[in-house]
Short mmCIF file of C-alpha atoms in Angstrom, two decimals:
data_model
loop_
_atom_site.label_atom_id
_atom_site.label_comp_id
_atom_site.label_asym_id
_atom_site.label_seq_id
_atom_site.Cartn_x
_atom_site.Cartn_y
_atom_site.Cartn_z
CA MET Y 1 185.20 59.82 80.31
CA ASP Y 2 184.96 61.54 76.55
CA VAL Y 3 180.68 61.29 77.23
CA ILE Y 4 181.10 63.49 80.22
CA PHE Y 5 183.64 65.90 79.22
CA ILE Y 6 181.33 66.05 75.57
CA ALA Y 7 178.03 66.40 77.92
CA LEU Y 8 180.18 68.73 79.91
CA GLU Y 9 181.11 70.82 77.19
CA GLN Y 10 177.42 70.73 75.01
CA SER Y 11 175.72 71.74 78.52
CA LEU Y 12 177.69 74.95 78.86
CA LEU Y 13 177.40 75.74 75.52
CA LEU Y 14 173.52 74.98 75.94
CA LEU Y 15 173.45 76.76 79.02
CA PRO Y 16 172.04 80.06 77.96
CA LEU Y 17 169.38 79.16 76.20
CA VAL Y 18 168.42 76.46 79.11
CA LEU Y 19 168.52 79.81 81.27
CA GLY Y 20 166.06 81.62 79.45
CA ILE Y 21 163.72 78.90 79.45
CA TYR Y 22 164.20 78.71 83.15
CA LEU Y 23 163.85 82.19 83.11
CA THR Y 24 160.36 81.88 81.33
CA TYR Y 25 159.00 78.45 82.41
CA SER Y 26 159.94 77.89 86.04
CA ILE Y 27 160.01 81.96 86.99
CA ILE Y 28 157.29 84.13 85.12
CA GLN Y 29 155.46 80.40 83.80
CA ILE Y 30 154.74 80.97 80.60
CA THR Y 31 155.84 78.15 78.02
CA ASP Y 32 157.65 80.00 75.06
CA LEU Y 33 158.71 78.22 72.49
CA THR Y 34 160.18 81.67 70.53
CA VAL Y 35 163.77 80.37 71.23
CA ASP Y 36 164.14 77.83 68.40
CA GLY Y 37 163.56 80.04 66.17
CA THR Y 38 165.90 83.26 68.28
CA PHE Y 39 168.28 80.36 68.52
CA VAL Y 40 168.68 80.19 64.85
CA LEU Y 41 168.65 84.15 64.60
CA GLY Y 42 171.12 84.81 67.11
CA ALA Y 43 173.01 82.09 64.55
CA ALA Y 44 172.30 83.92 61.63
CA VAL Y 45 172.93 87.65 62.60
CA PHE Y 46 176.13 86.92 63.85
CA ALA Y 47 177.04 84.59 60.45
CA ARG Y 48 175.78 87.74 58.22
CA LEU Y 49 177.53 90.45 59.75
CA ILE Y 50 180.49 88.37 60.59
CA THR Y 51 180.98 87.13 57.44
CA ASN Y 52 180.49 90.73 56.12
CA SER Y 53 183.47 92.19 57.83
CA TYR Y 54 182.12 93.20 61.19
CA THR Y 55 183.76 92.98 63.85
CA ILE Y 56 183.26 90.09 66.78
CA GLY Y 57 181.68 92.47 69.15
CA ILE Y 58 179.53 94.39 66.73
CA SER Y 59 177.84 90.79 65.09
CA MET Y 60 177.23 89.27 68.23
CA ALA Y 61 175.96 92.31 70.16
CA ALA Y 62 173.59 92.44 66.99
CA ALA Y 63 172.83 89.42 67.40
CA ILE Y 64 171.51 89.36 71.30
CA LEU Y 65 169.63 92.60 70.32
CA ALA Y 66 167.78 90.59 67.61
CA GLY Y 67 167.03 87.52 70.52
CA ALA Y 68 165.68 90.46 72.44
CA VAL Y 69 163.38 92.56 69.88
CA PHE Y 70 161.65 89.18 69.08
CA GLY Y 71 161.22 88.64 72.35
CA VAL Y 72 159.45 91.98 72.73
CA LEU Y 73 157.51 91.13 69.37
CA VAL Y 74 156.31 87.26 70.47
CA SER Y 75 155.41 89.71 74.39
CA LEU Y 76 152.96 91.71 72.37
CA ILE Y 77 151.55 88.69 70.10
CA GLN Y 78 150.97 87.62 73.56
CA HIS Y 79 149.60 90.86 74.74
CA LYS Y 80 146.74 90.36 77.34
CA ASN Y 81 146.50 86.96 76.14
CA ARG Y 82 144.72 87.41 72.95
CA ILE Y 83 146.58 84.44 71.87
CA LYS Y 84 148.17 82.16 74.26
CA PRO Y 85 151.95 82.05 74.46
CA LEU Y 86 152.13 78.42 73.18
CA ILE Y 87 150.58 79.48 69.74
CA ALA Y 88 152.39 82.61 70.28
CA GLY Y 89 155.51 80.79 69.67
CA ILE Y 90 154.70 78.41 67.32
CA LEU Y 91 153.58 81.28 64.98
CA MET Y 92 156.98 83.13 65.99
CA VAL Y 93 159.03 80.31 65.26
CA LEU Y 94 157.28 79.75 61.76
CA MET Y 95 157.46 83.60 60.48
CA LEU Y 96 161.47 83.22 61.87
CA GLN Y 97 162.37 80.19 59.66
CA THR Y 98 161.59 82.74 56.94
CA ILE Y 99 163.29 85.65 58.51
CA ASN Y 100 166.46 83.77 59.31
CA LEU Y 101 167.09 82.25 55.70
CA GLN Y 102 166.54 86.06 54.46
CA ILE Y 103 169.30 86.97 56.35
CA LEU Y 104 171.45 84.15 55.87
CA GLY Y 105 170.78 84.42 52.28
CA ARG Y 106 170.89 80.10 51.60
CA PRO Y 107 170.68 77.80 53.72
CA ASN Y 108 173.83 77.21 55.83
CA VAL Y 109 176.69 79.52 56.42
CA SER Y 110 180.03 78.48 56.80
CA ILE Y 111 182.12 81.11 58.85
CA TYR Y 112 184.80 78.80 59.31
CA GLY Y 113 187.82 80.57 58.82
CA TYR Y 114 186.59 84.30 60.07
CA ASP Y 115 187.30 85.80 63.33
CA SER Y 116 185.13 84.46 66.20
CA PHE Y 117 185.76 84.03 70.20
CA VAL Y 118 186.73 80.20 69.60
CA LYS Y 119 189.64 81.63 67.46
CA LYS Y 120 190.21 84.02 70.19
CA LEU Y 121 190.80 80.78 72.37
CA SER Y 122 192.72 79.02 70.35
CA PHE Y 123 195.44 79.08 72.15
CA LEU Y 124 193.75 76.56 74.84
CA ASN Y 125 194.03 73.88 71.39
CA ASP Y 126 190.68 71.53 72.08
CA ASN Y 127 189.78 73.03 75.10
CA ALA Y 128 189.20 76.38 72.84
CA ASN Y 129 185.08 75.39 72.73
CA LEU Y 130 184.85 74.13 76.03
CA ALA Y 131 186.82 77.95 77.71
CA LEU Y 132 184.39 80.03 75.92
CA SER Y 133 181.46 77.63 76.73
CA PHE Y 134 182.61 77.70 80.44
CA ILE Y 135 182.95 81.83 80.07
CA SER Y 136 179.97 82.36 78.46
CA ALA Y 137 177.73 80.23 81.02
CA LEU Y 138 180.32 81.81 83.78
CA VAL Y 139 179.03 85.56 82.97
CA ILE Y 140 175.42 84.66 82.22
CA PHE Y 141 175.37 83.00 85.47
CA SER Y 142 176.75 85.57 87.37
CA ILE Y 143 174.07 88.07 85.47
CA LEU Y 144 171.17 85.84 85.93
CA ILE Y 145 171.79 85.25 89.85
CA LEU Y 146 172.38 89.15 90.16
CA VAL Y 147 168.59 89.47 88.90
CA LEU Y 148 167.37 86.68 90.49
CA GLN Y 149 168.54 88.30 94.24
CA SER Y 150 167.02 91.61 93.05
CA ASN Y 151 163.90 93.23 93.38
CA LEU Y 152 163.20 93.48 89.97
CA GLY Y 153 163.79 89.37 90.45
CA LEU Y 154 161.15 88.66 93.03
CA ILE Y 155 158.39 90.87 91.68
CA LEU Y 156 159.17 88.57 88.34
CA ARG Y 157 159.03 85.32 90.98
CA GLY Y 158 155.98 86.97 91.94
CA LEU Y 159 154.25 87.51 88.13
CA GLY Y 160 154.78 83.28 87.89
CA ASP Y 161 153.34 82.90 91.11
CA ASN Y 162 150.14 85.45 91.17
CA LYS Y 163 149.49 87.70 88.00
CA GLY Y 164 146.71 89.27 89.60
CA LEU Y 165 148.18 90.35 92.75
CA VAL Y 166 151.12 91.71 91.33
CA ARG Y 167 148.66 93.40 89.33
CA LYS Y 168 146.86 94.46 92.20
CA LEU Y 169 150.08 95.81 93.82
CA GLY Y 170 150.55 98.47 91.11
CA LYS Y 171 152.87 96.99 88.96
CA ASN Y 172 152.70 96.73 84.99
CA THR Y 173 152.77 92.75 84.42
CA GLU Y 174 153.15 92.92 80.66
CA LEU Y 175 156.57 95.19 81.10
CA TYR Y 176 157.63 92.46 83.16
CA LYS Y 177 156.57 89.80 80.78
CA ILE Y 178 157.87 91.69 77.89
CA PHE Y 179 161.67 92.60 79.58
CA THR Y 180 161.68 88.54 80.93
CA LEU Y 181 160.54 86.86 76.87
CA ALA Y 182 162.98 89.69 75.65
CA LEU Y 183 165.92 88.35 78.57
CA SER Y 184 165.20 84.81 77.36
CA ASN Y 185 165.14 85.16 73.57
CA ALA Y 186 168.24 87.03 73.91
CA LEU Y 187 170.20 84.17 75.88
CA ALA Y 188 168.86 81.88 73.14
CA ALA Y 189 170.02 84.23 70.61
CA THR Y 190 173.38 84.63 72.12
CA CYS Y 191 173.67 80.84 72.71
CA GLY Y 192 173.02 80.34 68.69
CA ALA Y 193 175.67 83.00 68.18
CA LEU Y 194 177.88 80.86 70.12
CA SER Y 195 176.58 77.95 68.88
CA ALA Y 196 177.29 78.94 65.31
CA GLN Y 197 181.43 79.80 66.64
CA VAL Y 198 181.82 76.48 68.17
CA TYR Y 199 180.33 74.44 65.06
CA GLY Y 200 181.97 76.84 62.39
CA TYR Y 201 178.39 77.34 60.14
CA THR Y 202 175.07 78.45 60.79
CA ASP Y 203 171.89 76.04 59.64
CA VAL Y 204 168.41 77.63 59.35
CA SER Y 205 167.60 73.96 61.01
CA MET Y 206 169.59 74.04 64.21
CA GLY Y 207 167.15 75.00 66.17
CA TYR Y 208 165.01 72.74 65.92
CA GLY Y 209 163.97 70.79 69.20
CA VAL Y 210 165.84 73.05 71.22
CA ALA Y 211 162.87 74.63 73.33
CA LEU Y 212 161.58 71.23 74.27
CA THR Y 213 165.65 70.25 75.20
CA ALA Y 214 165.79 73.08 77.51
CA ILE Y 215 162.50 72.51 79.19
CA GLY Y 216 163.25 69.11 79.46
CA ALA Y 217 166.36 69.88 81.34
CA VAL Y 218 164.76 72.90 83.32
CA ILE Y 219 162.56 69.87 84.54
CA ILE Y 220 165.07 67.87 85.62
CA GLY Y 221 166.87 70.72 87.29
CA SER Y 222 164.03 71.61 88.89
CA GLN Y 223 163.54 67.78 90.37
CA ILE Y 224 167.69 68.25 91.85
CA VAL Y 225 167.08 70.94 93.16
CA LYS Y 226 164.20 69.85 94.97
CA ILE Y 227 166.49 67.71 96.79
CA PHE Y 228 168.75 69.84 98.02
CA GLU Y 229 166.79 73.51 98.58
CA LYS Y 230 163.87 72.51 100.36
CA LYS Y 231 161.51 75.15 101.14
CA ARG Y 232 163.99 78.43 100.82
CA PHE Y 233 164.59 79.99 96.91
CA ILE Y 234 168.15 79.99 96.39
CA PRO Y 235 169.12 81.85 92.93
CA ALA Y 236 172.75 79.72 92.78
CA PHE Y 237 170.73 76.55 93.37
CA GLU Y 238 168.08 77.28 90.96
CA LEU Y 239 170.68 77.91 88.18
CA LEU Y 240 172.96 75.03 89.30
CA GLY Y 241 169.88 72.87 89.43
CA ALA Y 242 169.43 73.59 85.30
CA LEU Y 243 172.37 73.51 84.38
CA GLY Y 244 172.80 69.72 86.11
CA GLY Y 245 169.26 69.16 83.87
CA THR Y 246 171.31 70.11 81.17
CA TYR Y 247 174.10 67.93 81.93
CA ILE Y 248 171.42 64.88 82.72
CA TYR Y 249 170.14 65.29 79.49
CA PHE Y 250 172.79 65.74 77.30
CA LEU Y 251 174.57 62.69 79.02
CA ILE Y 252 171.61 60.55 78.54
CA ILE Y 253 172.03 61.22 74.48
CA ASN Y 254 175.74 60.82 74.35
CA ILE Y 255 175.00 57.75 76.85
CA PHE Y 256 172.43 56.09 73.93
CA LEU Y 257 174.90 57.24 70.93
CA PHE Y 258 177.92 55.59 72.90
CA ILE Y 259 175.76 52.08 73.64
CA GLY Y 260 175.01 52.20 69.25
CA LEU Y 261 171.43 53.82 69.35
CA ASP Y 262 171.41 54.80 65.83
CA PRO Y 263 171.53 58.32 65.50
CA ILE Y 264 167.85 58.30 63.53
CA ASN Y 265 166.31 57.27 66.69
CA LEU Y 266 167.60 59.60 68.52
CA LYS Y 267 164.93 62.40 68.55
CA LEU Y 268 162.18 59.61 68.91
CA VAL Y 269 163.98 58.13 72.38
CA LEU Y 270 164.62 61.66 73.48
CA GLY Y 271 160.79 62.99 72.65
CA LEU Y 272 160.01 59.47 75.10
CA ILE Y 273 161.62 60.45 77.77
CA LEU Y 274 161.07 64.27 77.74
CA ILE Y 275 157.13 63.00 77.58
CA ILE Y 276 158.30 60.69 81.09
CA PHE Y 277 159.43 63.53 82.55
CA LEU Y 278 156.38 65.90 81.61
CA THR Y 279 154.34 63.35 83.14
CA PHE Y 280 155.43 63.01 86.16
CA PHE Y 281 156.99 66.30 87.11
CA GLY Y 282 156.16 68.94 84.97
CA ASP Y 283 153.85 71.62 86.08
CA LYS Y 284 150.32 71.27 84.80
CA ASN Y 285 149.40 74.67 85.42
CA HIS Y 286 151.34 76.35 83.05
CA GLU Y 287 150.01 79.00 80.42
CA MET I 17 136.17 119.37 108.03
CA SER I 18 137.61 115.78 107.64
CA LYS I 19 138.24 114.70 104.16
CA ASN I 20 136.66 112.45 101.77
CA ILE I 21 138.54 109.75 101.30
CA LEU I 22 135.89 108.13 98.94
CA SER I 23 133.45 109.88 96.96
CA ILE I 24 130.85 108.05 94.78
CA LYS I 25 128.86 110.13 92.32
CA ASN I 26 126.48 108.48 90.02
CA LEU I 27 127.73 105.41 89.43
CA ARG I 28 126.73 103.15 86.43
CA LEU I 29 128.00 99.41 85.92
CA LYS I 30 127.19 97.30 82.59
CA SER I 31 127.61 93.36 82.91
CA PRO I 32 129.88 92.76 80.11
CA ASN I 33 127.97 90.77 78.42
CA SER I 34 124.64 92.73 78.28
CA SER I 35 122.46 95.87 78.73
CA VAL I 36 122.07 94.83 82.34
CA TYR I 37 123.08 97.13 84.98
CA ILE I 38 125.14 95.43 87.75
CA LEU I 39 125.27 99.33 89.67
CA ASP I 40 122.75 100.97 88.95
CA ASN I 41 122.92 105.06 90.26
CA ILE I 42 125.54 104.65 92.96
CA ASN I 43 125.96 107.41 95.18
CA LEU I 44 128.74 107.59 98.36
CA THR I 45 130.76 109.18 100.62
CA LEU I 46 133.25 108.05 103.51
CA GLU I 47 135.02 110.42 105.11
CA GLU I 48 138.07 109.75 107.13
CA LYS I 49 137.90 106.62 109.45
CA ASP I 50 134.45 105.95 108.30
CA PHE I 51 133.67 102.03 108.22
CA LEU I 52 131.37 101.49 105.68
CA ILE I 53 129.31 98.26 105.68
CA ILE I 54 127.93 97.15 102.03
CA LEU I 55 125.23 94.20 102.59
CA GLY I 56 123.60 92.55 99.94
CA GLY I 57 122.44 88.76 98.69
CA ASN I 58 123.73 87.14 96.16
CA GLY I 59 124.86 89.07 92.68
CA SER I 60 123.20 92.10 94.75
CA GLY I 61 126.46 94.71 93.56
CA LYS I 62 128.84 94.04 96.84
CA SER I 63 131.45 92.87 95.19
CA SER I 64 131.24 94.61 91.76
CA LEU I 65 131.22 97.69 93.46
CA LEU I 66 133.96 97.08 95.88
CA LYS I 67 135.65 95.27 92.10
CA THR I 68 135.18 99.26 90.92
CA ILE I 69 136.38 101.36 93.66
CA ASN I 70 139.71 99.31 93.19
CA LYS I 71 139.47 99.65 89.43
CA THR I 72 139.66 96.14 88.72
CA ASN I 73 136.84 96.84 87.32
CA LYS I 74 137.63 100.00 84.82
CA PHE I 75 134.76 100.34 82.62
CA PHE I 76 132.09 102.51 84.09
CA LYS I 77 130.12 105.76 84.31
CA GLY I 78 130.13 108.06 86.78
CA GLU I 79 132.91 109.68 88.92
CA ILE I 80 134.96 107.89 92.03
CA ILE I 81 137.39 109.91 93.81
CA LEU I 82 139.42 108.56 96.26
CA ASP I 83 141.83 110.16 99.00
CA GLY I 84 140.10 113.66 97.85
CA SER I 85 141.48 114.22 94.39
CA VAL I 86 142.44 111.43 93.01
CA PRO I 87 139.79 110.19 90.06
CA VAL I 88 139.71 106.35 89.78
CA LYS I 89 138.92 106.42 85.71
CA THR I 90 142.38 107.95 85.35
CA ALA I 91 144.61 107.33 87.75
CA SER I 92 147.54 104.75 87.65
CA GLU I 93 146.91 101.35 88.96
CA LYS I 94 149.94 102.17 91.35
CA SER I 95 148.18 105.52 92.46
CA ILE I 96 145.59 103.34 93.12
CA ALA I 97 147.47 100.86 94.71
CA GLY I 98 149.20 103.23 96.99
CA LEU I 99 145.60 104.61 98.55
CA THR I 100 143.86 100.94 98.67
CA SER I 101 144.24 97.81 99.71
CA THR I 102 142.06 94.75 98.88
CA ILE I 103 141.52 91.58 101.09
CA THR I 104 139.25 89.19 99.13
CA GLN I 105 137.54 85.77 100.14
CA GLU I 106 140.03 83.99 98.15
CA ILE I 107 142.69 84.13 100.46
CA ASN I 108 145.35 82.96 97.81
CA ALA I 109 144.85 85.06 95.59
CA ASN I 110 145.90 87.80 97.84
CA LEU I 111 149.40 85.82 98.32
CA PHE I 112 151.85 84.75 96.58
CA CYS I 113 151.64 81.10 98.24
CA SER I 114 155.30 79.78 96.83
CA MET I 115 156.98 82.27 98.16
CA SER I 116 158.21 82.88 102.01
CA ILE I 117 156.29 85.15 104.71
CA LEU I 118 159.35 87.49 104.39
CA GLU I 119 159.47 87.98 100.23
CA ASN I 120 155.98 88.57 100.56
CA PHE I 121 156.25 91.14 102.52
CA MET I 122 158.77 92.53 100.28
CA LEU I 123 156.79 92.45 97.70
CA TYR I 124 153.74 94.27 99.28
CA ASN I 125 155.92 96.64 100.26
CA MET I 126 157.15 97.68 97.05
CA LYS I 127 153.84 99.14 96.07
CA TYR I 128 154.81 102.06 97.88
CA ASN I 129 156.88 104.76 95.63
CA ASP I 130 159.16 105.31 99.31
CA SER I 131 159.22 101.77 100.07
CA GLN I 132 161.10 101.01 103.43
CA ARG I 133 163.77 98.18 104.31
CA ILE I 134 162.14 95.03 105.87
CA ASP I 135 163.79 94.23 108.42
CA GLU I 136 163.44 90.44 110.21
CA SER I 137 163.33 91.44 114.11
CA MET I 138 160.34 94.06 113.49
CA LEU I 139 159.05 91.75 111.38
CA LYS I 140 158.49 89.24 113.54
CA ASN I 141 157.53 92.07 116.19
CA HIS I 142 154.53 93.14 113.70
CA LEU I 143 153.70 89.38 112.98
CA ASN I 144 153.23 87.97 116.79
CA LYS I 145 150.32 90.79 116.68
CA TYR I 146 148.19 88.48 114.55
CA ASN I 147 150.07 85.50 114.75
CA SER I 148 152.93 83.94 116.83
CA ASN I 149 153.19 81.02 114.63
CA LEU I 150 153.57 83.56 111.39
CA SER I 151 157.43 84.69 113.30
CA LYS I 152 158.35 81.42 113.23
CA LYS I 153 158.34 80.72 110.16
CA ILE I 154 158.90 84.29 108.36
CA ASN I 155 161.04 81.97 106.06
CA GLN I 156 159.16 79.16 104.84
CA PRO I 157 156.75 79.60 101.79
CA VAL I 158 153.32 80.59 102.01
CA SER I 159 152.00 77.15 100.59
CA VAL I 160 152.47 75.51 104.54
CA LEU I 161 150.21 77.89 106.31
CA SER I 162 146.98 76.94 107.83
CA GLY I 163 143.56 78.53 105.90
CA GLY I 164 143.91 80.95 109.50
CA GLU I 165 147.41 81.96 109.42
CA LYS I 166 147.32 82.77 105.45
CA GLN I 167 144.16 85.07 106.60
CA SER I 168 146.12 86.39 109.66
CA LEU I 169 149.15 87.32 107.45
CA ILE I 170 146.95 88.92 104.83
CA LEU I 171 146.13 91.31 107.64
CA ALA I 172 149.44 91.20 108.56
CA LEU I 173 150.38 91.85 104.96
CA ILE I 174 148.19 95.05 104.94
CA PHE I 175 149.04 96.60 108.01
CA LEU I 176 152.29 96.66 107.87
CA ARG I 177 151.82 100.24 106.35
CA PRO I 178 147.62 101.09 106.52
CA PRO I 179 146.04 101.98 103.26
CA LYS I 180 144.11 104.84 103.31
CA LEU I 181 141.37 103.01 102.18
CA LEU I 182 140.84 99.06 103.15
CA ILE I 183 138.52 96.96 101.06
CA LEU I 184 137.09 93.98 102.63
CA ASP I 185 135.41 91.92 100.12
CA GLU I 186 133.65 89.02 102.67
CA HIS I 187 137.41 88.57 103.56
CA THR I 188 136.53 85.82 106.86
CA SER I 189 133.95 83.86 104.78
CA ALA I 190 135.76 80.78 103.73
CA LEU I 191 136.83 80.24 107.04
CA ALA I 192 135.49 78.42 110.08
CA PRO I 193 132.85 80.75 112.40
CA MET I 194 135.33 81.02 115.26
CA THR I 195 138.16 81.87 113.15
CA SER I 196 135.95 84.64 111.10
CA GLU I 197 134.90 86.05 114.37
CA LYS I 198 138.38 86.35 115.63
CA LEU I 199 139.67 87.37 113.04
CA MET I 200 136.53 90.02 112.29
CA LYS I 201 137.72 91.32 115.87
CA ILE I 202 141.16 92.00 115.02
CA THR I 203 140.31 93.14 111.47
CA ALA I 204 138.08 95.92 113.61
CA GLU I 205 140.27 96.45 116.33
CA ILE I 206 143.41 97.76 114.27
CA ILE I 207 141.33 99.86 112.05
CA LYS I 208 139.83 101.44 114.85
CA ASP I 209 143.63 101.59 115.81
CA GLU I 210 145.16 102.88 113.40
CA ASN I 211 141.72 105.22 112.02
CA ILE I 212 141.65 103.32 108.80
CA THR I 213 138.15 104.57 106.55
CA CYS I 214 136.96 100.83 105.61
CA VAL I 215 134.28 99.64 103.46
CA MET I 216 133.44 96.08 103.74
CA ALA I 217 131.15 93.44 101.93
CA THR I 218 129.24 91.03 104.05
CA HIS I 219 126.45 88.38 104.49
CA SER I 220 126.46 88.58 108.18
CA LEU I 221 124.10 90.31 109.40
CA ASP I 222 125.82 90.04 112.73
CA PHE I 223 128.93 91.70 111.51
CA ALA I 224 126.89 94.55 109.79
CA LEU I 225 125.24 94.88 113.57
CA LYS I 226 128.59 95.04 115.46
CA PHE I 227 131.13 96.73 113.10
CA GLY I 228 130.89 99.85 111.19
CA ASN I 229 129.29 103.49 111.56
CA LYS I 230 127.92 103.14 108.29
CA ILE I 231 125.58 100.67 106.47
CA VAL I 232 124.40 100.64 103.04
CA ALA I 233 122.15 97.59 101.70
CA LEU I 234 122.56 96.74 97.67
CA LYS I 235 119.81 94.67 95.61
CA ASP I 236 120.21 94.31 91.80
CA GLY I 237 122.33 96.72 91.72
CA LYS I 238 121.12 99.67 93.69
CA VAL I 239 121.06 101.07 97.12
CA ILE I 240 118.04 99.87 98.83
CA TYR I 241 118.53 100.94 102.36
CA TYR I 242 120.89 103.21 103.91
CA ALA I 243 122.00 104.44 107.67
CA GLU I 244 124.58 106.06 109.48
CA GLY I 245 125.27 107.17 113.04
CA LYS I 246 122.63 106.52 115.71
CA LYS I 247 120.41 104.98 113.02
CA LYS I 248 122.92 102.27 111.98
CA GLN I 249 124.43 101.87 116.31
CA TYR I 250 120.24 101.16 116.74
CA LEU I 251 119.57 99.05 114.25
CA THR I 252 118.41 95.59 115.38
CA LYS I 253 118.72 92.29 113.57
CA GLU I 254 115.23 92.24 112.32
CA GLU I 255 114.65 95.58 111.16
CA LEU I 256 118.11 95.09 109.34
CA ALA I 257 116.74 91.70 107.43
CA ARG I 258 113.56 93.48 106.48
CA TYR I 259 115.33 96.30 105.13
CA CYS I 260 117.35 94.37 103.12
CA TYR I 261 116.20 91.24 101.76
#
């Protein structure tokens, strides 16, 4: 039973980042790995501000804004395909390693004892982490459903389907790409700031591999959605699929650990699982 | 006096990787309801000319004016999109294939500032004019449609709100001859009924003779033949082949 609940808590906590990846990878069909860096950026900005006596609201808002700014920057690097999205993302992650270290001042900062959303929910005792993850997931879930159901969501899906035609219809495709990457990286930063509160610390290497984890979860999710959704696009199904994919991913990790897999080998095993999923279910048309 | 919908003066366009002009000193004028046929072999500049009119090719010399007062060179993509609609030979390039027919209409409708609400029953009536099968599939993804259905859908999308200038770039060339002819007939009927100004590139001498009131033939980016009115009406296939190829 523990395995089931731990996997649920982990999936809900990572969901903002997974949904950010869903927007870039599935909706506008760009592989953006920047979230590896903006996840830590969100955690670093939050940790830096909260330990300097800023309120949770300001620290959280600054973390989200920082993620959005770097989303815009990576989009500008990619501008008109001068640098491919994959390479631009890797470059940004590389630069963010230094930036995150500069923000934190050292590789690891504890925020234990400082104000946080977890602390605000401490009346729920052991369930505070789960409650925070659930509330944040619900809020982000609702916002994204509204976005995907709107005309904006339709244009973003159009962008992923046929960028040239969106341009021909008089829409500025670059602006929509910038918006999506900003939103995606803001979600990653939100996820980082929340993770820092749940774990009680920020570490410069805490984002290593989260982008791939999220892509894996999105791919698993898209397979689940195909079973139920058939031919129509239903935003709630799509997002629930991403949650399902994330849950299955974490369930696999926890089952491996439960049956005694040495944690040293975990990333190797997960990498192999991702290769299998990407080979059989991944979209080969991604930039 | 009728308004000029398209006016091209001294248009020149260089090939991106060389100093060769792929369009050289083109001058053309289309008034309202004019239907211009552009004829020419491969590499003659037909598609390049159409792509310059709708600003896909941005770096040209000379002047292109749309709807009497909109200079293509400086106009925004949105204003060009509001005045022109282009159908190309690559069917899928004109559609959002992973999205439903209804969603395609919603997206096409967004190119207008005053976009109207798309009503399902109105849409079904509209689709019936082009292909009755389409009205039964409005919530299905476009990817499940046949080539002919897709091409009918493109016409239905374009003509939901007829453009000032319709640009057809060999739009039926990827279809079987029978389907191609049928679709061209529907296209011409709507162009006539809706009083649309149109410019169409084609390889087909038959289409060139049958449709349009003006014709221009291109070779190596230059105009080598032009006819309009009665001169165009009484052209024979042999004359056309001799003049144009």
